[in-house]
Amino acid sequence: MNFSLNEDQRSLVAAIERLCEDFPADYWRDHDDRAVFPHKFHRAVAESGWLGIAMPEAQGGAGLGITEAALMMRAISASGAGMSGASSVHMNIFGLNPVVVFGSEAQRQRFLPPLIAGTEKACFAVTEPDAGLDTTSLKTQAVRQPNGSYLLHGRKIWISTAQVADRMLILTRTTPIDQVKKPTQGLTLFYTALDRSKVEVREIHKLGRAAVDSNMLFIDGLEVPEEDRIGEEGRGFEYILHGLNPERILIAAEAIGIGRAALRIASQYAQERIVFGRPIGQNQGVAHPLARAWANLEAADLMMLKAATLYDAGEPCGIEANAAKYLAAEAAHDACQNAILTLGGMGYAKEYHVERLLRESYIPRIAPVSPQMILNFIAEKALGLPKSY
């Protein structure tokens, strides 16, 4: 398995890095401070044709693999944009994979081009106040109407970009859980307009990544036409499972980017900061934590690339994708903490950006699945240990 980038992949990374040069770290600090969505950045990515990097060519996408998408997201995050930059385009990159794989040709033609062009934004509505990792416990209902449409009622939480989204990919229950053989049955997926007269979007104020909103949704009588249903009624859980491994791979790539950005700032500071007549980076107490952080990030990067390579080859990659997400999130968080300690008091100052990166490094640790659940998965699937939950 060769993880060396080919010429096209190197050109892709270089193009993304050039694009990101127009959006320096101060741009992201300002948007984080003001809690304003980075519309200019989103538009620049769309105009450059990168929003459709992993979307079908027939709908205007580039038709590339998850490897190329991960390289793109890693480069965006590493530029200093962190999760604010990555999350602003994350949904466009692979979020509509259920539509690509399970939607009809008419749905692909209707839904994908506006997303790829950047004229529409989307959000992904699965998590609920009482149904996080236990997805099958979700309570949002979609009730079939005589005219064939569905009427939706329920609540969703931690829904990114809902403040700016035009549409949402939403998982609902169409058959009560006590009427199905397995809890995974009876869930239905829709991609539909976010009608704000029927959906209250309430922002959650949070620790980091204020530039990209997180929200609670209160859905009261949202009518969804039948043509917005993705695939068959009752098979929605199966459809979203198809995109879990790519999501973990992309999150891993974004986390690695955060760690690299923090390490770059810390290394430069350690070379320039003179104490007792020499750079502080000459002291092993400063150098060794940064060196360890570099090694951990590179190891996580290799696992991420392995998972992406397996996925693009159509091979099983669940263990590798979960391991990549776990390793990358832990390595990024460690790199950010050591960056702050390297800068000392200035690490606590917004001017140097590492405090922002540290705050954002909690996101890949927590979402979309906790480190504990990943370890449960690896223990069961890789080691053959009994299921613990």
PDB file of N, CA and C in Angstrom, residues 65-112:
ATOM      1  N   GLY A  65     -12.051  10.683  -5.236  1.00  0.00           N
ATOM      2  CA  GLY A  65     -12.306   9.789  -4.124  1.00  0.00           C
ATOM      3  C   GLY A  65     -12.281  10.474  -2.777  1.00  0.00           C
ATOM      4  N   ILE A  66     -12.513   9.668  -1.743  1.00  0.00           N
ATOM      5  CA  ILE A  66     -12.459  10.189  -0.381  1.00  0.00           C
ATOM      6  C   ILE A  66     -11.029  10.562  -0.014  1.00  0.00           C
ATOM      7  N   THR A  67     -10.039   9.942  -0.651  1.00  0.00           N
ATOM      8  CA  THR A  67      -8.642  10.314  -0.402  1.00  0.00           C
ATOM      9  C   THR A  67      -8.410  11.765  -0.783  1.00  0.00           C
ATOM     10  N   GLU A  68      -8.848  12.143  -1.971  1.00  0.00           N
ATOM     11  CA  GLU A  68      -8.664  13.525  -2.416  1.00  0.00           C
ATOM     12  C   GLU A  68      -9.464  14.495  -1.550  1.00  0.00           C
ATOM     13  N   ALA A  69     -10.674  14.093  -1.169  1.00  0.00           N
ATOM     14  CA  ALA A  69     -11.479  14.949  -0.289  1.00  0.00           C
ATOM     15  C   ALA A  69     -10.790  15.150   1.054  1.00  0.00           C
ATOM     16  N   ALA A  70     -10.188  14.095   1.587  1.00  0.00           N
ATOM     17  CA  ALA A  70      -9.486  14.196   2.868  1.00  0.00           C
ATOM     18  C   ALA A  70      -8.261  15.090   2.748  1.00  0.00           C
ATOM     19  N   LEU A  71      -7.534  14.978   1.647  1.00  0.00           N
ATOM     20  CA  LEU A  71      -6.372  15.848   1.431  1.00  0.00           C
ATOM     21  C   LEU A  71      -6.802  17.314   1.381  1.00  0.00           C
ATOM     22  N   MET A  72      -7.932  17.561   0.753  1.00  0.00           N
ATOM     23  CA  MET A  72      -8.466  18.921   0.683  1.00  0.00           C
ATOM     24  C   MET A  72      -8.812  19.447   2.071  1.00  0.00           C
ATOM     25  N   MET A  73      -9.530  18.650   2.846  1.00  0.00           N
ATOM     26  CA  MET A  73      -9.955  19.103   4.167  1.00  0.00           C
ATOM     27  C   MET A  73      -8.768  19.262   5.111  1.00  0.00           C
ATOM     28  N   ARG A  74      -7.784  18.407   4.986  1.00  0.00           N
ATOM     29  CA  ARG A  74      -6.575  18.538   5.796  1.00  0.00           C
ATOM     30  C   ARG A  74      -5.858  19.840   5.472  1.00  0.00           C
ATOM     31  N   ALA A  75      -5.765  20.172   4.186  1.00  0.00           N
ATOM     32  CA  ALA A  75      -5.083  21.396   3.774  1.00  0.00           C
ATOM     33  C   ALA A  75      -5.831  22.641   4.249  1.00  0.00           C
ATOM     34  N   ILE A  76      -7.153  22.622   4.164  1.00  0.00           N
ATOM     35  CA  ILE A  76      -7.942  23.762   4.646  1.00  0.00           C
ATOM     36  C   ILE A  76      -7.699  23.976   6.129  1.00  0.00           C
ATOM     37  N   SER A  77      -7.835  22.922   6.899  1.00  0.00           N
ATOM     38  CA  SER A  77      -7.662  23.027   8.349  1.00  0.00           C
ATOM     39  C   SER A  77      -6.255  23.462   8.710  1.00  0.00           C
ATOM     40  N   ALA A  78      -5.243  22.885   8.037  1.00  0.00           N
ATOM     41  CA  ALA A  78      -3.845  23.185   8.346  1.00  0.00           C
ATOM     42  C   ALA A  78      -3.459  24.611   7.989  1.00  0.00           C
ATOM     43  N   SER A  79      -4.226  25.253   7.117  1.00  0.00           N
ATOM     44  CA  SER A  79      -3.905  26.630   6.732  1.00  0.00           C
ATOM     45  C   SER A  79      -4.073  27.609   7.886  1.00  0.00           C
ATOM     46  N   GLY A  80      -4.705  27.163   8.953  1.00  0.00           N
ATOM     47  CA  GLY A  80      -5.058  28.034  10.065  1.00  0.00           C
ATOM     48  C   GLY A  80      -6.556  28.224  10.179  1.00  0.00           C
ATOM     49  N   ALA A  81      -7.281  27.694   9.182  1.00  0.00           N
ATOM     50  CA  ALA A  81      -8.744  27.793   9.213  1.00  0.00           C
ATOM     51  C   ALA A  81      -9.346  26.883  10.268  1.00  0.00           C
ATOM     52  N   GLY A  82      -8.664  25.775  10.564  1.00  0.00           N
ATOM     53  CA  GLY A  82      -9.158  24.850  11.574  1.00  0.00           C
ATOM     54  C   GLY A  82     -10.542  24.325  11.242  1.00  0.00           C
ATOM     55  N   MET A  83     -11.301  24.027  12.288  1.00  0.00           N
ATOM     56  CA  MET A  83     -12.640  23.482  12.089  1.00  0.00           C
ATOM     57  C   MET A  83     -13.600  24.528  11.537  1.00  0.00           C
ATOM     58  N   SER A  84     -13.321  25.806  11.755  1.00  0.00           N
ATOM     59  CA  SER A  84     -14.192  26.846  11.204  1.00  0.00           C
ATOM     60  C   SER A  84     -14.202  26.778   9.683  1.00  0.00           C
ATOM     61  N   GLY A  85     -13.025  26.608   9.093  1.00  0.00           N
ATOM     62  CA  GLY A  85     -12.955  26.488   7.647  1.00  0.00           C
ATOM     63  C   GLY A  85     -13.477  25.155   7.157  1.00  0.00           C
ATOM     64  N   ALA A  86     -13.044  24.089   7.820  1.00  0.00           N
ATOM     65  CA  ALA A  86     -13.438  22.748   7.385  1.00  0.00           C
ATOM     66  C   ALA A  86     -14.944  22.541   7.509  1.00  0.00           C
ATOM     67  N   SER A  87     -15.511  22.942   8.633  1.00  0.00           N
ATOM     68  CA  SER A  87     -16.938  22.705   8.863  1.00  0.00           C
ATOM     69  C   SER A  87     -17.825  23.530   7.941  1.00  0.00           C
ATOM     70  N   SER A  88     -17.306  24.647   7.446  1.00  0.00           N
ATOM     71  CA  SER A  88     -18.124  25.494   6.575  1.00  0.00           C
ATOM     72  C   SER A  88     -18.405  24.827   5.233  1.00  0.00           C
ATOM     73  N   VAL A  89     -17.567  23.855   4.849  1.00  0.00           N
ATOM     74  CA  VAL A  89     -17.774  23.168   3.568  1.00  0.00           C
ATOM     75  C   VAL A  89     -17.935  21.659   3.734  1.00  0.00           C
ATOM     76  N   HIS A  90     -17.816  21.167   4.967  1.00  0.00           N
ATOM     77  CA  HIS A  90     -17.814  19.721   5.220  1.00  0.00           C
ATOM     78  C   HIS A  90     -19.054  19.036   4.652  1.00  0.00           C
ATOM     79  N   MET A  91     -20.224  19.607   4.880  1.00  0.00           N
ATOM     80  CA  MET A  91     -21.474  18.974   4.437  1.00  0.00           C
ATOM     81  C   MET A  91     -21.516  18.854   2.916  1.00  0.00           C
ATOM     82  N   ASN A  92     -20.946  19.837   2.226  1.00  0.00           N
ATOM     83  CA  ASN A  92     -20.943  19.806   0.770  1.00  0.00           C
ATOM     84  C   ASN A  92     -20.074  18.677   0.224  1.00  0.00           C
ATOM     85  N   ILE A  93     -19.019  18.345   0.957  1.00  0.00           N
ATOM     86  CA  ILE A  93     -18.030  17.421   0.423  1.00  0.00           C
ATOM     87  C   ILE A  93     -18.564  16.001   0.308  1.00  0.00           C
ATOM     88  N   PHE A  94     -19.189  15.497   1.372  1.00  0.00           N
ATOM     89  CA  PHE A  94     -19.639  14.108   1.339  1.00  0.00           C
ATOM     90  C   PHE A  94     -20.988  13.912   2.024  1.00  0.00           C
ATOM     91  N   GLY A  95     -21.545  14.984   2.566  1.00  0.00           N
ATOM     92  CA  GLY A  95     -22.770  14.851   3.345  1.00  0.00           C
ATOM     93  C   GLY A  95     -23.942  14.284   2.574  1.00  0.00           C
ATOM     94  N   LEU A  96     -23.994  14.568   1.275  1.00  0.00           N
ATOM     95  CA  LEU A  96     -25.123  14.080   0.477  1.00  0.00           C
ATOM     96  C   LEU A  96     -24.822  12.749  -0.205  1.00  0.00           C
ATOM     97  N   ASN A  97     -23.854  12.015   0.317  1.00  0.00           N
ATOM     98  CA  ASN A  97     -23.566  10.696  -0.233  1.00  0.00           C
ATOM     99  C   ASN A  97     -24.800   9.793  -0.290  1.00  0.00           C
ATOM    100  N   PRO A  98     -25.708   9.828   0.722  1.00  0.00           N
ATOM    101  CA  PRO A  98     -26.927   9.011   0.604  1.00  0.00           C
ATOM    102  C   PRO A  98     -27.763   9.360  -0.622  1.00  0.00           C
ATOM    103  N   VAL A  99     -27.754  10.627  -1.015  1.00  0.00           N
ATOM    104  CA  VAL A  99     -28.480  11.023  -2.220  1.00  0.00           C
ATOM    105  C   VAL A  99     -27.771  10.476  -3.453  1.00  0.00           C
ATOM    106  N   VAL A 100     -26.439  10.557  -3.454  1.00  0.00           N
ATOM    107  CA  VAL A 100     -25.655  10.050  -4.583  1.00  0.00           C
ATOM    108  C   VAL A 100     -25.884   8.553  -4.770  1.00  0.00           C
ATOM    109  N   VAL A 101     -25.857   7.804  -3.674  1.00  0.00           N
ATOM    110  CA  VAL A 101     -25.898   6.340  -3.752  1.00  0.00           C
ATOM    111  C   VAL A 101     -27.319   5.801  -3.827  1.00  0.00           C
ATOM    112  N   PHE A 102     -28.221   6.372  -3.038  1.00  0.00           N
ATOM    113  CA  PHE A 102     -29.556   5.786  -2.897  1.00  0.00           C
ATOM    114  C   PHE A 102     -30.671   6.633  -3.508  1.00  0.00           C
ATOM    115  N   GLY A 103     -30.364   7.861  -3.901  1.00  0.00           N
ATOM    116  CA  GLY A 103     -31.373   8.703  -4.514  1.00  0.00           C
ATOM    117  C   GLY A 103     -31.618   8.322  -5.967  1.00  0.00           C
ATOM    118  N   SER A 104     -32.713   8.814  -6.506  1.00  0.00           N
ATOM    119  CA  SER A 104     -33.024   8.563  -7.915  1.00  0.00           C
ATOM    120  C   SER A 104     -32.198   9.497  -8.793  1.00  0.00           C
ATOM    121  N   GLU A 105     -32.162   9.196 -10.079  1.00  0.00           N
ATOM    122  CA  GLU A 105     -31.443  10.070 -11.007  1.00  0.00           C
ATOM    123  C   GLU A 105     -32.062  11.469 -11.000  1.00  0.00           C
ATOM    124  N   ALA A 106     -33.382  11.539 -10.925  1.00  0.00           N
ATOM    125  CA  ALA A 106     -34.053  12.839 -10.877  1.00  0.00           C
ATOM    126  C   ALA A 106     -33.645  13.615  -9.628  1.00  0.00           C
ATOM    127  N   GLN A 107     -33.528  12.929  -8.499  1.00  0.00           N
ATOM    128  CA  GLN A 107     -33.109  13.596  -7.265  1.00  0.00           C
ATOM    129  C   GLN A 107     -31.673  14.077  -7.358  1.00  0.00           C
ATOM    130  N   ARG A 108     -30.794  13.263  -7.940  1.00  0.00           N
ATOM    131  CA  ARG A 108     -29.401  13.693  -8.091  1.00  0.00           C
ATOM    132  C   ARG A 108     -29.314  14.939  -8.964  1.00  0.00           C
ATOM    133  N   GLN A 109     -30.082  14.970 -10.028  1.00  0.00           N
ATOM    134  CA  GLN A 109     -30.056  16.131 -10.916  1.00  0.00           C
ATOM    135  C   GLN A 109     -30.656  17.364 -10.251  1.00  0.00           C
ATOM    136  N   ARG A 110     -31.620  17.148  -9.376  1.00  0.00           N
ATOM    137  CA  ARG A 110     -32.295  18.277  -8.720  1.00  0.00           C
ATOM    138  C   ARG A 110     -31.503  18.814  -7.539  1.00  0.00           C
ATOM    139  N   PHE A 111     -30.898  17.915  -6.754  1.00  0.00           N
ATOM    140  CA  PHE A 111     -30.309  18.315  -5.479  1.00  0.00           C
ATOM    141  C   PHE A 111     -28.812  18.624  -5.535  1.00  0.00           C
ATOM    142  N   LEU A 112     -28.063  17.912  -6.355  1.00  0.00           N
ATOM    143  CA  LEU A 112     -26.605  18.021  -6.275  1.00  0.00           C
ATOM    144  C   LEU A 112     -26.018  19.273  -6.941  1.00  0.00           C
TER     145      LEU A 112
END
